[in-house]
Amino acid sequence: MNFEQLGVIPTILTAIEKQGYTQATPIQEKSIPIVLNRSDLIGCAQTGTGKTAAFSIPILQLLSNSKAYQGKRKIRALIVTPTRELAIQIGDSLKAYGRHTGLNSTVIFGGVNQNKQTGALQNGVDILVATPGRLLDLMVQGFIALRDIELFVLDEADRMLDMGFIHDVNKIIRALPEKRQNLFFSATMAP
């Protein structure tokens, strides 16, 4: 099935085609309509099957269809992932697929000076990709508020819980609005 058949809007279709993609993978084919329908989702597929696009594309579409901000942009989608490498990869995908949407995203992770990251946050961000530690740190410092989150993605959900992030994830979830769309993706998912 191609992305147009999945209901992906032309501005994102153009960007997907520039990336060289024409046919959706099975995880994308199953996930994109569910996410666009604003339903919660647990998606499980092997590494390398296009999970990032399976949530990035519909998030970009939902947010670009409802640009409800006036003044400074508020974080409306949060993607939490266990490693900086994965966070950077997701950030690159969002920029590639969303290049024509007018949305902006930023990536935050620990192990580097936070000034560039906090500067991006202060300019306003639609989509935030974050590792748990730096996210919580910047929340405590007052740089991040999660009250406007419409979409919450926990990427590599099983690894997040296995790698000792469960307490951090619980703190993050407690800071989110009760009404939101939840998307959990993983390569492996225990029962």
C-alpha positions as a Python dict, from the first residue, in 0.01 Angstrom:
ca = {
    (1, 'M'): (0, 0, 0),
    (2, 'N'): (133, 347, -75),
    (3, 'F'): (125, 643, 162),
    (4, 'E'): (-140, 830, -34),
    (5, 'Q'): (-378, 533, 14),
    (6, 'L'): (-314, 564, 389),
    (7, 'G'): (-448, 921, 381),
    (8, 'V'): (-116, 1101, 417),
    (9, 'I'): (-147, 1468, 313),
    (10, 'P'): (38, 1603, 6),
    (11, 'T'): (289, 1818, 199),
    (12, 'I'): (414, 1510, 384),
    (13, 'L'): (384, 1283, 76),
    (14, 'T'): (627, 1511, -108),
    (15, 'A'): (879, 1486, 174),
    (16, 'I'): (842, 1107, 201),
    (17, 'E'): (900, 1071, -173),
    (18, 'K'): (1215, 1288, -146),
    (19, 'Q'): (1340, 1036, 110),
    (20, 'G'): (1288, 765, -152),
    (21, 'Y'): (989, 592, 5),
    (22, 'T'): (683, 497, -198),
    (23, 'Q'): (536, 188, -28),
    (24, 'A'): (449, 165, 339),
    (25, 'T'): (594, -117, 547),
    (26, 'P'): (351, -344, 738),
    (27, 'I'): (395, -152, 1069),
    (28, 'Q'): (332, 178, 886),
    (29, 'E'): (32, 38, 700),
    (30, 'K'): (-128, -77, 1024),
    (31, 'S'): (-24, 214, 1249),
    (32, 'I'): (-75, 528, 1041),
    (33, 'P'): (-458, 497, 1005),
    (34, 'I'): (-495, 418, 1377),
    (35, 'V'): (-285, 717, 1482),
    (36, 'L'): (-464, 947, 1236),
    (37, 'N'): (-791, 828, 1393),
    (38, 'R'): (-654, 960, 1725),
    (39, 'S'): (-658, 618, 1890),
    (40, 'D'): (-402, 486, 2137),
    (41, 'L'): (-167, 224, 1999),
    (42, 'I'): (89, -36, 2097),
    (43, 'G'): (302, -118, 1791),
    (44, 'C'): (553, -399, 1777),
    (45, 'A'): (784, -463, 1482),
    (46, 'Q'): (1146, -563, 1431),
    (47, 'T'): (1423, -304, 1416),
    (48, 'G'): (1459, -159, 1068),
    (49, 'T'): (1094, -196, 966),
    (50, 'G'): (1001, 172, 978),
    (51, 'K'): (858, 219, 1327),
    (52, 'T'): (983, 578, 1345),
    (53, 'A'): (790, 673, 1030),
    (54, 'A'): (489, 480, 1160),
    (55, 'F'): (445, 738, 1437),
    (56, 'S'): (629, 1043, 1295),
    (57, 'I'): (425, 1076, 977),
    (58, 'P'): (80, 1074, 1142),
    (59, 'I'): (198, 1299, 1429),
    (60, 'L'): (321, 1555, 1176),
    (61, 'Q'): (-8, 1531, 990),
    (62, 'L'): (-229, 1565, 1299),
    (63, 'L'): (-35, 1865, 1428),
    (64, 'S'): (-13, 2038, 1089),
    (65, 'N'): (-390, 1996, 1045),
    (66, 'S'): (-454, 2171, 1376),
    (67, 'K'): (-211, 2459, 1420),
    (68, 'A'): (-397, 2596, 1718),
    (69, 'Y'): (-120, 2807, 1868),
    (70, 'Q'): (-97, 3181, 1889),
    (71, 'G'): (226, 3342, 1994),
    (72, 'K'): (502, 3109, 2109),
    (73, 'R'): (465, 2746, 2006),
    (74, 'K'): (386, 2496, 2279),
    (75, 'I'): (508, 2138, 2296),
    (76, 'R'): (215, 1937, 2158),
    (77, 'A'): (388, 1604, 2096),
    (78, 'L'): (645, 1433, 2316),
    (79, 'I'): (854, 1137, 2204),
    (80, 'V'): (1058, 972, 2480),
    (81, 'T'): (1332, 729, 2387),
    (82, 'P'): (1609, 555, 2585),
    (83, 'T'): (1923, 670, 2399),
    (84, 'R'): (2063, 988, 2250),
    (85, 'E'): (2139, 803, 1923),
    (86, 'L'): (1776, 702, 1882),
    (87, 'A'): (1659, 1051, 1982),
    (88, 'I'): (1880, 1207, 1713),
    (89, 'Q'): (1757, 956, 1452),
    (90, 'I'): (1393, 1035, 1536),
    (91, 'G'): (1468, 1409, 1523),
    (92, 'D'): (1625, 1369, 1177),
    (93, 'S'): (1318, 1176, 1055),
    (94, 'L'): (1079, 1442, 1186),
    (95, 'K'): (1276, 1716, 1009),
    (96, 'A'): (1284, 1516, 683),
    (97, 'Y'): (916, 1416, 679),
    (98, 'G'): (794, 1748, 819),
    (99, 'R'): (1001, 1985, 607),
    (100, 'H'): (692, 2131, 435),
    (101, 'T'): (454, 2136, 734),
    (102, 'G'): (573, 2451, 911),
    (103, 'L'): (615, 2251, 1233),
    (104, 'N'): (937, 2247, 1427),
    (105, 'S'): (1093, 1987, 1649),
    (106, 'T'): (1394, 1965, 1872),
    (107, 'V'): (1591, 1687, 2038),
    (108, 'I'): (1718, 1698, 2395),
    (109, 'F'): (1951, 1450, 2565),
    (110, 'G'): (2209, 1448, 2840),
    (111, 'G'): (2585, 1435, 2820),
    (112, 'V'): (2614, 1774, 2645),
    (113, 'N'): (2578, 2136, 2750),
    (114, 'Q'): (2209, 2219, 2775),
    (115, 'N'): (2229, 2581, 2647),
    (116, 'K'): (2160, 2502, 2280),
    (117, 'Q'): (1869, 2276, 2383),
    (118, 'T'): (1715, 2530, 2620),
    (119, 'G'): (1752, 2802, 2356),
    (120, 'A'): (1552, 2593, 2109),
    (121, 'L'): (1286, 2529, 2375),
    (122, 'Q'): (1259, 2899, 2456),
    (123, 'N'): (1198, 2975, 2087),
    (124, 'G'): (900, 2737, 2091),
    (125, 'V'): (874, 2376, 1980),
    (126, 'D'): (584, 2172, 1839),
    (127, 'I'): (743, 1827, 1881),
    (128, 'L'): (998, 1736, 2147),
    (129, 'V'): (1215, 1424, 2127),
    (130, 'A'): (1384, 1351, 2458),
    (131, 'T'): (1572, 1106, 2671),
    (132, 'P'): (1417, 1073, 3018),
    (133, 'G'): (1699, 1215, 3231),
    (134, 'R'): (1746, 1541, 3042),
    (135, 'L'): (1369, 1582, 3003),
    (136, 'L'): (1310, 1558, 3377),
    (137, 'D'): (1608, 1783, 3449),
    (138, 'L'): (1477, 2058, 3219),
    (139, 'M'): (1127, 2016, 3362),
    (140, 'V'): (1263, 2075, 3714),
    (141, 'Q'): (1452, 2382, 3587),
    (142, 'G'): (1128, 2521, 3439),
    (143, 'F'): (1229, 2504, 3071),
    (144, 'I'): (967, 2241, 2984),
    (145, 'A'): (598, 2216, 3067),
    (146, 'L'): (400, 1917, 2941),
    (147, 'R'): (48, 2054, 2999),
    (148, 'D'): (-23, 2102, 2625),
    (149, 'I'): (83, 1753, 2511),
    (150, 'E'): (-168, 1599, 2271),
    (151, 'L'): (43, 1300, 2161),
    (152, 'F'): (281, 1099, 2378),
    (153, 'V'): (514, 840, 2225),
    (154, 'L'): (719, 597, 2428),
    (155, 'D'): (966, 452, 2181),
    (156, 'E'): (1141, 124, 2261),
    (157, 'A'): (885, 94, 2540),
    (158, 'D'): (1003, -245, 2663),
    (159, 'R'): (1366, -131, 2676),
    (160, 'M'): (1265, 184, 2863),
    (161, 'L'): (1114, -29, 3135),
    (162, 'D'): (1396, -288, 3132),
    (163, 'M'): (1675, -29, 3141),
    (164, 'G'): (1566, 111, 3474),
    (165, 'F'): (1374, 409, 3336),
    (166, 'I'): (1042, 303, 3488),
    (167, 'H'): (1057, 563, 3769),
    (168, 'D'): (1148, 839, 3522),
    (169, 'V'): (872, 730, 3284),
    (170, 'N'): (619, 736, 3570),
    (171, 'K'): (726, 1092, 3662),
    (172, 'I'): (689, 1201, 3300),
    (173, 'I'): (346, 1041, 3265),
    (174, 'R'): (227, 1211, 3585),
    (175, 'A'): (321, 1549, 3431),
    (176, 'L'): (119, 1486, 3114),
    (177, 'P'): (-242, 1595, 3069),
    (178, 'E'): (-491, 1317, 3137),
    (179, 'K'): (-649, 1357, 2792),
    (180, 'R'): (-385, 1266, 2532),
    (181, 'Q'): (-311, 1007, 2267),
    (182, 'N'): (-61, 739, 2375),
    (183, 'L'): (161, 553, 2130),
    (184, 'F'): (395, 280, 2251),
    (185, 'F'): (638, 129, 2001),
    (186, 'S'): (892, -146, 2042),
    (187, 'A'): (1092, -409, 1859),
    (188, 'T'): (1004, -668, 2123),
    (189, 'M'): (713, -666, 2363),
    (190, 'A'): (674, -903, 2653),
    (191, 'P'): (316, -1003, 2737),
}
